[in-house]
Amino acid sequence: MSRKGFLPLGDRLSRGAPALTASGLDPLRRLWVAGAALAGRLGLSGRTLVIALPYLWLLLFFLIPFAIVLKISFSEPLIARPPYAPLVEWVEGAYLEIRLNLGNYLFLAQDSLYAAAYLNSLKIAAVSTVLCLLIGYPIAYGIARAPVTWRMPLLMLIILPFWTSFLIRVYAWIGILKQNGLLNNLLIGLGVIDQPIQFLHTDFAVYVGITYSYLPFMILPLYATLERLDPALLEAAADLGCRPFKAFLTVTLPLSLPGILAGSLLVFIPAVGEFVIPALLGGPDTLMIGRVLWNEFFNNRDWPVASAVAIALLIFLVAPIMAFQHIQSRQQKADAR
Amino acid sequence: MTDTALPAASGAVQPNRRQTKLEPWQDPGEAPYVRIEGVSKTFGAFTAVDDVSLSIYRGELFSLLGGSGCGKTTLLRMLAGFEQPTAGHIYIDGVDMSEIPPYERPVNMMFQSYALFPHMTVEQNVAFGLHQDRVPGAEIRHRVTEALELVKLAPQRKRKPHQLSGGQRQRVALARSLVKRPKLLLLDEPLAALDRKLREETQFELVNIQEQVGITFVMVTHDQEEAMTMSSRIAVMDAGWIVQVGTPAEIYEYPQSRFVAEFIGQVNLFGGRVVEDAADHVVVAADAAGTEIEVSHAGSVPIGTRVHVAVRPEKMAIAKDPPADPRNAVQGTVDEIAYLGNASIYLIRLADGSMVRVTAPNVTRMTELPITWEDAVHVTWPAFAGVILQT
């Protein structure tokens, strides 16, 4: 172990300690010196430590939970605690047995409920994204073109709802949409309808809820790109004979594409896996993958199938997330120029 | 504009050597091409342009010259249609522009920031305006090629603006605004974003191109040197007013106010009182400078009027010996000398403490200056050199 000239770390610390105390260093500082020495021996500089920290965070709070879920998705359900069979087992204390159960994934593919739930989630998320875009674009454009002193207060108004709990805001929509809620009372009061309309517990309510909740995620990136747009470009278009609406289509729209893509992904990705809004506002037949997952976990206590649902969802969403990453890095490169 | 092809670029051409008729503004039969009549523009309480009237003739390279905030850019933007005049009218080729939006005006603008569309190639940028007019595809290709050859950018046609140098971007902007053959081309500080050497080259090139295409140019600039070298005529602006309109030589040699005299080039001003008002000359007693100044070409100025006499530094001579005629001469001591090679600038301190600037060409070869610091010298100038300024 100990070669000539190399002392074991323990030896070195015990021999070095009196010398350090003699030079008047407090214990905390000594620990720091020892730690830095250790890091130096391992080839770690301060720079690598700074980079390592977020990786460590992701490893602890994302990769390890993901690995656990992945593991459960390959196991068999059991009526036990935890409610699944171990993946790896010592048989008779002699050899290791690994049982990979692909049945959960097969089950997802075979039962049309899951495919329908995935497709319906994608549809609801896509429609909500389009609604957010149609509502958010004019708002973002308006704020970006407002006088400079107005922009910050207007943006604050967009962000303000975040200061209230998300759950309370969704509950507020129940109050608006229910049978004798604000909306029905208003419509009856105005004489538009005689009988209250069933808004709550329909797909309509889910669209309203998702669009409302995710609108800021659409507006903020759109605002960021529109605000950077040089107004001289629109003047140049007009100067070259382009009418205002056509100038919007040929200049503003293509140049705000990065914002449109960023906003759309920020709305679409969480909306696919949304659970709270369909659970509270949706009807019994509003099929979304988030609710299916919840039912598998808590009603059926089938953790392996629930985990398989989660993993499959992740795989579905990896493609748009990668696209988002790609666009962001490309935009950063363009900005760096 | 006629639909004839733009002639191909040729070699260097001297600025100010105009191939079109020399001075249309002198010809009473010539109708102005652009008429600005009593135009004002106010933003809230601020008056950016104050009752401006101007006539610009076909084929001119007309400059609006002034410091920042003088209203020159606002006037240009009103010509383009981006701002509406608060009062007055603008006529281009006889048509009142008041009700015509920018996208229907026969006017194109070259923006100070160039405002190139970043998502389009050079070619697409230049073709943009032609597409708006629904010009047939074959003609668009032909005219874009022509315009890019004119500005020597044909090899870069497939590039995007961010792949070009500053000078190349400037030429794309020029090609884009020329390709529609507007009746009037507006240039907002066209050379301000270029470095000094490129700016000087481009001045010549721009004048050259203007002569070839024959389009009327109106240029805004704060750089008096740029305005002097390029323009057929200059309108000097200050605080929303047009202070003086004239050819570069008129503006330089016969400034009508202290503002113009001091804004264009260097000038020495002597305050004084008119003491003699003859048919062919005026004499001003400049007591502070300790001399009488004779100005030979001045119009009649009543005796007793307080005036300033402006004398350009290069029209003055410097000598150690006293002059024969005590008129048009001041004496002082050399305070500063700047040796420029081809000329030297002397700053002479007069008895009253004021400074006189003299530019003397270095005609003879010398390693040692014949006049040096703290020398007592006499500065003289001929009677034709002075200009009387009443404001």
XYZ file of C-alpha atoms in Angstrom, chain A residues 2-317:
316
model
C 2.531 2.566 1.074
C 5.253 3.059 -1.441
C 8.464 4.907 -0.805
C 7.743 8.617 -0.497
C 3.998 8.091 -0.383
C 2.300 8.164 2.960
C -1.231 6.932 3.429
C -3.621 9.848 3.713
C -4.383 9.106 7.375
C -0.709 9.205 8.238
C -0.168 12.422 6.407
C -3.116 14.156 8.085
C -2.063 13.032 11.557
C 1.486 14.185 10.938
C 0.465 17.415 9.287
C -2.098 18.346 11.928
C 0.299 19.552 14.649
C 2.109 21.689 12.110
C -1.143 23.282 11.005
C -2.291 24.006 14.558
C 1.074 25.501 15.220
C 0.571 27.961 12.398
C -2.635 29.120 14.122
C -5.360 27.792 11.833
C -8.845 27.229 13.277
C -10.463 23.796 12.841
C -12.853 24.943 10.051
C -10.021 26.296 8.010
C -8.050 23.104 8.621
C -10.951 21.076 7.296
C -11.036 23.286 4.216
C -7.302 22.867 3.649
C -7.584 19.105 4.076
C -10.620 18.996 1.764
C -8.864 21.062 -0.885
C -5.818 18.799 -0.602
C -8.027 15.756 -1.027
C -9.810 17.296 -4.021
C -6.413 18.137 -5.490
C -5.278 14.523 -5.099
C -8.448 13.373 -6.876
C -7.751 15.850 -9.711
C -10.739 18.104 -8.911
C -10.477 21.843 -9.377
C -13.015 24.428 -8.215
C -14.335 24.599 -11.762
C -15.162 20.914 -11.999
C -16.819 21.102 -8.583
C -19.115 23.888 -9.798
C -20.092 21.819 -12.819
C -20.384 18.639 -10.762
C -22.921 20.135 -8.347
C -25.891 20.407 -10.751
C -25.040 16.973 -12.126
C -25.107 15.582 -8.622
C -28.477 17.250 -8.080
C -29.891 15.739 -11.265
C -28.449 12.355 -10.374
C -30.015 12.399 -6.908
C -33.419 13.840 -7.715
C -34.002 12.803 -11.284
C -31.896 9.893 -12.437
C -32.217 7.752 -9.294
C -36.029 8.178 -8.996
C -36.244 7.503 -12.718
C -34.213 4.316 -12.278
C -36.529 3.224 -9.439
C -39.624 3.826 -11.572
C -37.983 2.033 -14.474
C -37.172 -0.884 -12.194
C -40.728 -1.106 -10.877
C -42.105 -1.023 -14.425
C -40.290 -4.279 -15.133
C -41.475 -6.091 -12.015
C -44.599 -8.117 -11.277
C -47.448 -6.852 -9.125
C -47.840 -8.514 -5.732
C -50.261 -8.070 -2.891
C -47.567 -7.097 -0.478
C -45.713 -4.109 0.775
C -44.259 -2.747 -1.487
C -46.823 -4.061 -3.960
C -44.381 -5.504 -6.486
C -41.986 -8.415 -6.731
C -38.271 -7.730 -6.474
C -36.416 -7.677 -9.742
C -33.264 -9.280 -8.435
C -33.298 -12.209 -6.046
C -30.811 -14.600 -4.516
C -32.113 -18.068 -5.194
C -31.094 -20.475 -2.404
C -28.331 -18.067 -1.532
C -26.299 -19.470 -4.404
C -27.044 -17.635 -7.606
C -28.552 -14.336 -8.670
C -31.866 -14.383 -10.485
C -33.027 -11.395 -12.534
C -36.621 -11.438 -13.587
C -37.456 -8.817 -16.206
C -41.164 -8.621 -16.737
C -42.101 -6.961 -20.023
C -45.726 -7.885 -19.435
C -46.618 -4.422 -18.133
C -45.612 -2.797 -21.412
C -47.342 -5.533 -23.373
C -50.431 -4.867 -21.317
C -50.288 -1.151 -22.199
C -50.082 -2.022 -25.865
C -52.914 -4.538 -25.690
C -55.499 -2.637 -23.649
C -56.961 0.060 -25.920
C -57.692 2.228 -22.837
C -54.066 3.268 -22.629
C -53.642 4.082 -26.301
C -56.893 6.078 -26.184
C -55.710 7.931 -23.058
C -52.358 8.776 -24.659
C -53.970 9.966 -27.870
C -56.591 11.969 -26.033
C -53.907 13.588 -23.862
C -51.936 14.537 -26.955
C -55.081 15.941 -28.563
C -56.085 17.979 -25.513
C -52.525 19.256 -25.091
C -52.277 20.165 -28.789
C -55.613 21.987 -28.876
C -54.759 23.827 -25.647
C -51.371 24.807 -27.087
C -53.032 26.241 -30.182
C -55.547 28.120 -28.005
C -52.716 29.494 -25.850
C -50.887 30.595 -28.998
C -53.957 32.296 -30.474
C -54.700 34.133 -27.229
C -51.099 34.651 -26.126
C -49.634 36.023 -29.362
C -51.771 39.187 -29.508
C -51.173 39.776 -25.784
C -47.394 39.338 -26.128
C -47.386 41.526 -29.245
C -49.403 44.213 -27.482
C -47.049 44.271 -24.495
C -43.941 44.301 -26.706
C -45.319 47.286 -28.650
C -46.572 49.153 -25.563
C -44.640 52.219 -24.310
C -41.554 51.120 -22.378
C -42.926 52.365 -19.058
C -46.015 50.191 -19.481
C -44.268 46.941 -20.319
C -43.115 45.923 -16.833
C -46.502 46.534 -15.150
C -48.247 44.603 -17.946
C -45.830 41.692 -17.589
C -46.423 41.764 -13.832
C -50.137 41.333 -14.507
C -49.332 38.227 -16.567
C -47.161 36.764 -13.814
C -49.392 37.867 -10.920
C -51.687 34.763 -10.910
C -48.634 32.631 -10.071
C -48.662 34.213 -6.621
C -51.885 32.374 -5.855
C -51.908 28.607 -5.449
C -52.484 26.790 -8.709
C -55.072 24.551 -7.011
C -57.081 27.524 -5.753
C -57.131 29.052 -9.226
C -58.460 25.800 -10.698
C -61.090 25.661 -7.927
C -62.080 29.199 -8.839
C -62.953 27.918 -12.307
C -65.332 25.414 -10.694
C -67.120 28.383 -9.161
C -67.340 30.056 -12.542
C -68.338 27.052 -14.622
C -70.722 25.091 -12.342
C -74.496 24.789 -12.920
C -75.423 27.883 -10.889
C -71.964 29.416 -11.279
C -70.999 32.887 -12.467
C -71.028 32.094 -16.185
C -74.435 30.390 -16.243
C -75.981 33.103 -14.052
C -74.563 35.784 -16.316
C -75.876 34.129 -19.483
C -79.322 33.580 -17.932
C -79.347 37.126 -16.582
C -78.580 38.462 -20.054
C -81.349 36.288 -21.488
C -79.002 34.409 -23.795
C -80.114 31.021 -22.391
C -83.101 29.756 -20.336
C -81.528 26.639 -18.862
C -78.031 26.461 -17.361
C -75.492 24.814 -19.645
C -73.313 21.961 -18.418
C -69.854 23.550 -18.542
C -68.193 21.842 -15.605
C -67.022 18.237 -16.017
C -66.735 18.501 -19.779
C -63.768 18.624 -22.163
C -64.587 22.305 -22.625
C -63.811 22.943 -18.964
C -60.508 21.078 -19.329
C -59.548 23.242 -22.311
C -60.460 26.382 -20.383
C -58.481 25.209 -17.358
C -55.332 24.230 -19.272
C -55.373 27.293 -21.527
C -55.859 29.574 -18.543
C -53.173 27.919 -16.417
C -50.472 27.672 -19.077
C -51.067 30.972 -20.905
C -48.193 32.789 -19.118
C -45.750 30.101 -20.314
C -46.771 30.980 -23.857
C -46.779 34.762 -23.402
C -43.377 35.156 -21.736
C -41.151 33.545 -24.413
C -43.239 35.166 -27.143
C -42.818 38.555 -25.499
C -39.059 37.976 -25.234
C -38.691 37.408 -28.995
C -41.168 40.089 -30.064
C -39.617 42.690 -27.803
C -36.211 42.142 -29.409
C -37.637 42.612 -32.903
C -36.249 45.819 -34.430
C -39.221 48.088 -35.279
C -37.133 49.441 -38.187
C -37.668 46.071 -39.911
C -41.405 46.722 -40.117
C -40.746 50.246 -41.344
C -38.413 48.824 -43.981
C -41.125 46.379 -45.071
C -43.675 49.201 -45.325
C -41.150 51.350 -47.162
C -40.659 48.586 -49.722
C -44.395 48.499 -50.414
C -45.593 45.884 -47.935
C -48.988 46.401 -46.300
C -49.097 46.046 -42.498
C -50.784 42.617 -42.375
C -48.482 41.181 -45.007
C -45.497 42.666 -43.180
C -46.676 40.778 -40.095
C -46.802 37.518 -42.074
C -43.486 37.965 -43.879
C -41.385 39.663 -41.207
C -42.810 39.505 -37.678
C -44.142 35.948 -37.782
C -41.021 34.232 -39.170
C -38.775 36.193 -36.807
C -40.901 35.239 -33.786
C -40.827 31.524 -34.671
C -38.292 30.701 -31.918
C -40.666 32.245 -29.353
C -43.644 30.388 -30.807
C -41.786 27.070 -30.600
C -40.461 27.693 -27.090
C -43.882 28.754 -25.801
C -45.653 25.865 -27.511
C -43.326 23.290 -25.991
C -43.547 24.901 -22.561
C -47.350 24.534 -22.770
C -47.583 21.236 -24.643
C -45.196 19.116 -22.555
C -46.721 19.689 -19.115
C -50.239 19.716 -20.576
C -49.871 16.146 -21.872
C -49.184 14.818 -18.387
C -51.652 17.181 -16.648
C -53.569 15.538 -13.801
C -55.101 18.188 -11.542
C -57.085 20.078 -14.197
C -58.814 17.046 -15.815
C -59.425 15.578 -12.352
C -61.144 18.719 -11.071
C -62.753 20.192 -14.192
C -63.024 17.200 -16.541
C -65.949 14.822 -16.792
C -65.894 11.095 -16.018
C -65.187 10.420 -19.677
C -62.329 12.943 -20.022
C -59.580 10.442 -20.578
C -56.100 11.745 -19.875
C -52.969 9.803 -19.164
C -52.353 11.628 -15.896
C -55.636 10.382 -14.484
C -55.005 6.846 -15.760
C -51.664 6.887 -13.991
C -53.249 8.104 -10.776
C -55.907 5.369 -10.943
C -53.327 2.642 -11.503
C -51.252 3.816 -8.554
C -53.888 4.596 -5.957
C -57.071 2.763 -6.962
C -55.676 -0.426 -8.469
C -52.422 -0.360 -6.494
C -50.759 -1.720 -9.606
C -47.440 0.049 -9.272
C -45.686 -1.835 -12.079
C -48.332 -0.882 -14.688
C -48.431 2.710 -13.354
C -44.649 2.895 -13.697
C -44.836 1.516 -17.222
C -47.420 4.225 -18.047
C -45.037 6.884 -16.713
C -42.032 5.527 -18.641
C -44.050 5.292 -21.865
C -45.216 8.913 -21.410
C -41.641 10.020 -20.927
C -40.601 8.283 -24.146
C -43.481 10.008 -25.961
C -42.316 13.388 -24.707
